[in-house]
Amino acid sequence: MSKKKFILQGALFGAVVSFLIASIFTMVVRMVVGGYLFGTVLNSGERWLYFAVIIPFSMAFAWLGGYFFDKKQVRTKTLWKISFMTTLFILLYCGTIGVIFWESIIQGKFETINVSDTLGWGMFYAFVLTPFFTPITLLLINVFTELILKLESYTD
């Protein structure tokens, strides 16, 4: 299998997983808090904000597909480092660029977005939440590597 196929499989895996995570999160928020989150109703625009994870997940797993192309085994320490960096990238993107992008779509204009506070708080949340989400990312990376290895063995 070619490296391009690994990269495409990674992007597809990232898109599917992020869509599922965003969908599940949106359903849980609706069920648990009855559609109220931080004192505001979870309207359709805010629901779509959670789908900002699709872009960084796809980018990160496309890169991971390229990285794992010629590697059959990776040390556990290296996997934890990759998981940490992947988590940090996804959270930084979602909390900063993703929020700004989706808020500009929801509001229909860019001028009303407080960019400096969004960037500051997005970075703060990313650094605070990275240690909590790194094990989940490691699990997803392990699922992904097992999946592409199985797909590779079927195509050989």
GROMACS .gro file of N, CA and C in nm, residues 32-107:
model
  228
   32VAL      N    1  -2.813   1.555   2.913
   32VAL     CA    2  -2.772   1.578   3.051
   32VAL      C    3  -2.817   1.713   3.102
   33VAL      N    4  -2.795   1.817   3.024
   33VAL     CA    5  -2.826   1.950   3.073
   33VAL      C    6  -2.951   2.008   3.006
   34GLY      N    7  -3.023   1.926   2.936
   34GLY     CA    8  -3.149   1.970   2.878
   34GLY      C    9  -3.134   2.081   2.775
   35GLY      N   10  -3.022   2.086   2.707
   35GLY     CA   11  -3.002   2.188   2.605
   35GLY      C   12  -2.944   2.317   2.658
   36TYR      N   13  -2.915   2.322   2.787
   36TYR     CA   14  -2.857   2.442   2.845
   36TYR      C   15  -2.711   2.417   2.879
   37LEU      N   16  -2.626   2.505   2.834
   37LEU     CA   17  -2.484   2.492   2.861
   37LEU      C   18  -2.430   2.630   2.897
   38PHE      N   19  -2.379   2.644   3.016
   38PHE     CA   20  -2.325   2.771   3.064
   38PHE      C   21  -2.428   2.883   3.056
   39GLY      N   22  -2.553   2.850   3.084
   39GLY     CA   23  -2.658   2.950   3.091
   39GLY      C   24  -2.716   2.989   2.957
   40THR      N   25  -2.675   2.926   2.849
   40THR     CA   26  -2.729   2.961   2.718
   40THR      C   27  -2.791   2.837   2.656
   41VAL      N   28  -2.892   2.859   2.576
   41VAL     CA   29  -2.955   2.748   2.505
   41VAL      C   30  -2.859   2.701   2.396
   42LEU      N   31  -2.846   2.571   2.381
   42LEU     CA   32  -2.760   2.513   2.279
   42LEU      C   33  -2.834   2.518   2.146
   43ASN      N   34  -2.820   2.628   2.074
   43ASN     CA   35  -2.890   2.642   1.947
   43ASN      C   36  -2.813   2.573   1.836
   44SER      N   37  -2.868   2.574   1.715
   44SER     CA   38  -2.806   2.501   1.605
   44SER      C   39  -2.667   2.556   1.573
   45GLY      N   40  -2.646   2.684   1.587
   45GLY     CA   41  -2.515   2.741   1.561
   45GLY      C   42  -2.411   2.691   1.660
   46GLU      N   43  -2.449   2.686   1.787
   46GLU     CA   44  -2.355   2.638   1.889
   46GLU      C   45  -2.331   2.489   1.874
   47ARG      N   46  -2.431   2.415   1.831
   47ARG     CA   47  -2.410   2.272   1.808
   47ARG      C   48  -2.306   2.250   1.700
   48TRP      N   49  -2.310   2.330   1.596
   48TRP     CA   50  -2.215   2.314   1.486
   48TRP      C   51  -2.074   2.353   1.528
   49LEU      N   52  -2.061   2.431   1.635
   49LEU     CA   53  -1.929   2.468   1.684
   49LEU      C   54  -1.848   2.345   1.720
   50TYR      N   55  -1.915   2.242   1.773
   50TYR     CA   56  -1.843   2.121   1.811
   50TYR      C   57  -1.787   2.046   1.691
   51PHE      N   58  -1.840   2.072   1.574
   51PHE     CA   59  -1.790   2.006   1.455
   51PHE      C   60  -1.663   2.073   1.401
   52ALA      N   61  -1.614   2.173   1.471
   52ALA     CA   62  -1.485   2.234   1.435
   52ALA      C   63  -1.371   2.136   1.454
   53VAL      N   64  -1.395   2.025   1.523
   53VAL     CA   65  -1.290   1.925   1.546
   53VAL      C   66  -1.260   1.844   1.420
   54ILE      N   67  -1.346   1.847   1.322
   54ILE     CA   68  -1.326   1.765   1.202
   54ILE      C   69  -1.197   1.804   1.130
   55ILE      N   70  -1.170   1.931   1.115
   55ILE     CA   71  -1.052   1.975   1.041
   55ILE      C   72  -0.922   1.934   1.112
   56PRO      N   73  -0.903   1.966   1.240
   56PRO     CA   74  -0.776   1.926   1.302
   56PRO      C   75  -0.761   1.775   1.319
   57PHE      N   76  -0.871   1.703   1.344
   57PHE     CA   77  -0.863   1.557   1.353
   57PHE      C   78  -0.818   1.499   1.219
   58SER      N   79  -0.878   1.547   1.110
   58SER     CA   80  -0.841   1.497   0.977
   58SER      C   81  -0.695   1.528   0.946
   59MET      N   82  -0.652   1.649   0.978
   59MET     CA   83  -0.512   1.686   0.954
   59MET      C   84  -0.417   1.603   1.038
   60ALA      N   85  -0.449   1.586   1.165
   60ALA     CA   86  -0.360   1.512   1.256
   60ALA      C   87  -0.351   1.365   1.215
   61PHE      N   88  -0.463   1.303   1.184
   61PHE     CA   89  -0.459   1.161   1.149
   61PHE      C   90  -0.405   1.139   1.008
   62ALA      N   91  -0.416   1.237   0.920
   62ALA     CA   92  -0.350   1.227   0.790
   62ALA      C   93  -0.198   1.225   0.811
   63TRP      N   94  -0.151   1.314   0.897
   63TRP     CA   95  -0.008   1.315   0.929
   63TRP      C   96   0.033   1.183   0.993
   64LEU      N   97  -0.049   1.133   1.087
   64LEU     CA   98  -0.019   1.006   1.153
   64LEU      C   99  -0.017   0.890   1.052
   65GLY      N  100  -0.106   0.895   0.954
   65GLY     CA  101  -0.104   0.792   0.850
   65GLY      C  102   0.028   0.792   0.775
   66GLY      N  103   0.077   0.910   0.742
   66GLY     CA  104   0.208   0.920   0.678
   66GLY      C  105   0.321   0.876   0.769
   67TYR      N  106   0.310   0.909   0.895
   67TYR     CA  107   0.414   0.873   0.992
   67TYR      C  108   0.422   0.722   1.011
   68PHE      N  109   0.307   0.656   1.022
   68PHE     CA  110   0.305   0.513   1.047
   68PHE      C  111   0.317   0.428   0.921
   69PHE      N  112   0.334   0.491   0.806
   69PHE     CA  113   0.340   0.419   0.680
   69PHE      C  114   0.446   0.308   0.680
   70ASP      N  115   0.567   0.339   0.718
   70ASP     CA  116   0.675   0.241   0.711
   70ASP      C  117   0.719   0.192   0.849
   71LYS      N  118   0.638   0.217   0.950
   71LYS     CA  119   0.673   0.174   1.085
   71LYS      C  120   0.579   0.063   1.129
   72LYS      N  121   0.637  -0.049   1.162
   72LYS     CA  122   0.558  -0.161   1.211
   72LYS      C  123   0.543  -0.155   1.362
   73GLN      N  124   0.644  -0.103   1.430
   73GLN     CA  125   0.638  -0.091   1.575
   73GLN      C  126   0.695   0.044   1.617
   74VAL      N  127   0.629   0.106   1.713
   74VAL     CA  128   0.674   0.233   1.769
   74VAL      C  129   0.679   0.216   1.919
   75ARG      N  130   0.785   0.269   1.979
   75ARG     CA  131   0.800   0.257   2.124
   75ARG      C  132   0.685   0.325   2.196
   76THR      N  133   0.651   0.274   2.313
   76THR     CA  134   0.541   0.329   2.394
   76THR      C  135   0.568   0.474   2.430
   77LYS      N  136   0.690   0.506   2.466
   77LYS     CA  137   0.725   0.643   2.502
   77LYS      C  138   0.702   0.738   2.383
   78THR      N  139   0.738   0.691   2.265
   78THR     CA  140   0.717   0.771   2.144
   78THR      C  141   0.568   0.789   2.117
   79LEU      N  142   0.489   0.684   2.137
   79LEU     CA  143   0.344   0.694   2.117
   79LEU      C  144   0.282   0.795   2.213
   80TRP      N  145   0.329   0.798   2.338
   80TRP     CA  146   0.277   0.896   2.434
   80TRP      C  147   0.313   1.038   2.390
   81LYS      N  148   0.434   1.057   2.340
   81LYS     CA  149   0.475   1.190   2.291
   81LYS      C  150   0.389   1.232   2.172
   82ILE      N  151   0.367   1.138   2.079
   82ILE     CA  152   0.284   1.168   1.962
   82ILE      C  153   0.142   1.199   2.006
   83SER      N  154   0.089   1.124   2.102
   83SER     CA  155  -0.046   1.147   2.153
   83SER      C  156  -0.057   1.284   2.218
   84PHE      N  157   0.044   1.321   2.296
   84PHE     CA  158   0.044   1.451   2.362
   84PHE      C  159   0.044   1.564   2.259
   85MET      N  160   0.132   1.554   2.160
   85MET     CA  161   0.142   1.660   2.059
   85MET      C  162   0.015   1.666   1.972
   86THR      N  163  -0.040   1.551   1.939
   86THR     CA  164  -0.164   1.547   1.860
   86THR      C  165  -0.279   1.610   1.937
   87THR      N  166  -0.289   1.575   2.064
   87THR     CA  167  -0.395   1.632   2.149
   87THR      C  168  -0.379   1.782   2.160
   88LEU      N  169  -0.258   1.827   2.185
   88LEU     CA  170  -0.233   1.971   2.197
   88LEU      C  171  -0.269   2.044   2.068
   89PHE      N  172  -0.230   1.987   1.953
   89PHE     CA  173  -0.263   2.048   1.824
   89PHE      C  174  -0.414   2.059   1.805
   90ILE      N  175  -0.485   1.949   1.830
   90ILE     CA  176  -0.631   1.948   1.810
   90ILE      C  177  -0.699   2.048   1.903
   91LEU      N  178  -0.660   2.050   2.029
   91LEU     CA  179  -0.722   2.142   2.125
   91LEU      C  180  -0.688   2.288   2.094
   92LEU      N  181  -0.564   2.314   2.055
   92LEU     CA  182  -0.526   2.451   2.018
   92LEU      C  183  -0.605   2.498   1.897
   93TYR      N  184  -0.613   2.412   1.796
   93TYR     CA  185  -0.687   2.450   1.676
   93TYR      C  186  -0.834   2.475   1.708
   94CYS      N  187  -0.896   2.379   1.778
   94CYS     CA  188  -1.039   2.391   1.808
   94CYS      C  189  -1.070   2.512   1.895
   95GLY      N  190  -0.986   2.536   1.996
   95GLY     CA  191  -1.012   2.644   2.090
   95GLY      C  192  -0.980   2.782   2.038
   96THR      N  193  -0.907   2.790   1.929
   96THR     CA  194  -0.870   2.921   1.876
   96THR      C  195  -0.925   2.939   1.735
   97ILE      N  196  -0.859   2.884   1.637
   97ILE     CA  197  -0.899   2.902   1.497
   97ILE      C  198  -1.039   2.846   1.473
   98GLY      N  199  -1.067   2.726   1.528
   98GLY     CA  200  -1.198   2.665   1.508
   98GLY      C  201  -1.311   2.750   1.562
   99VAL      N  202  -1.292   2.803   1.683
   99VAL     CA  203  -1.396   2.888   1.744
   99VAL      C  204  -1.416   3.015   1.662
  100ILE      N  205  -1.307   3.079   1.624
  100ILE     CA  206  -1.316   3.202   1.546
  100ILE      C  207  -1.385   3.176   1.412
  101PHE      N  208  -1.346   3.068   1.346
  101PHE     CA  209  -1.405   3.032   1.217
  101PHE      C  210  -1.555   3.008   1.230
  102TRP      N  211  -1.596   2.922   1.325
  102TRP     CA  212  -1.736   2.888   1.339
  102TRP      C  213  -1.820   3.005   1.391
  103GLU      N  214  -1.766   3.083   1.481
  103GLU     CA  215  -1.839   3.201   1.529
  103GLU      C  216  -1.862   3.301   1.416
  104SER      N  217  -1.765   3.317   1.327
  104SER     CA  218  -1.785   3.408   1.214
  104SER      C  219  -1.892   3.355   1.120
  105ILE      N  220  -1.901   3.223   1.107
  105ILE     CA  221  -2.007   3.164   1.024
  105ILE      C  222  -2.143   3.182   1.091
  106ILE      N  223  -2.150   3.154   1.221
  106ILE     CA  224  -2.276   3.161   1.294
  106ILE      C  225  -2.328   3.304   1.298
  107GLN      N  226  -2.240   3.400   1.328
  107GLN     CA  227  -2.282   3.538   1.341
  107GLN      C  228  -2.292   3.609   1.206
   0.00000   0.00000   0.00000
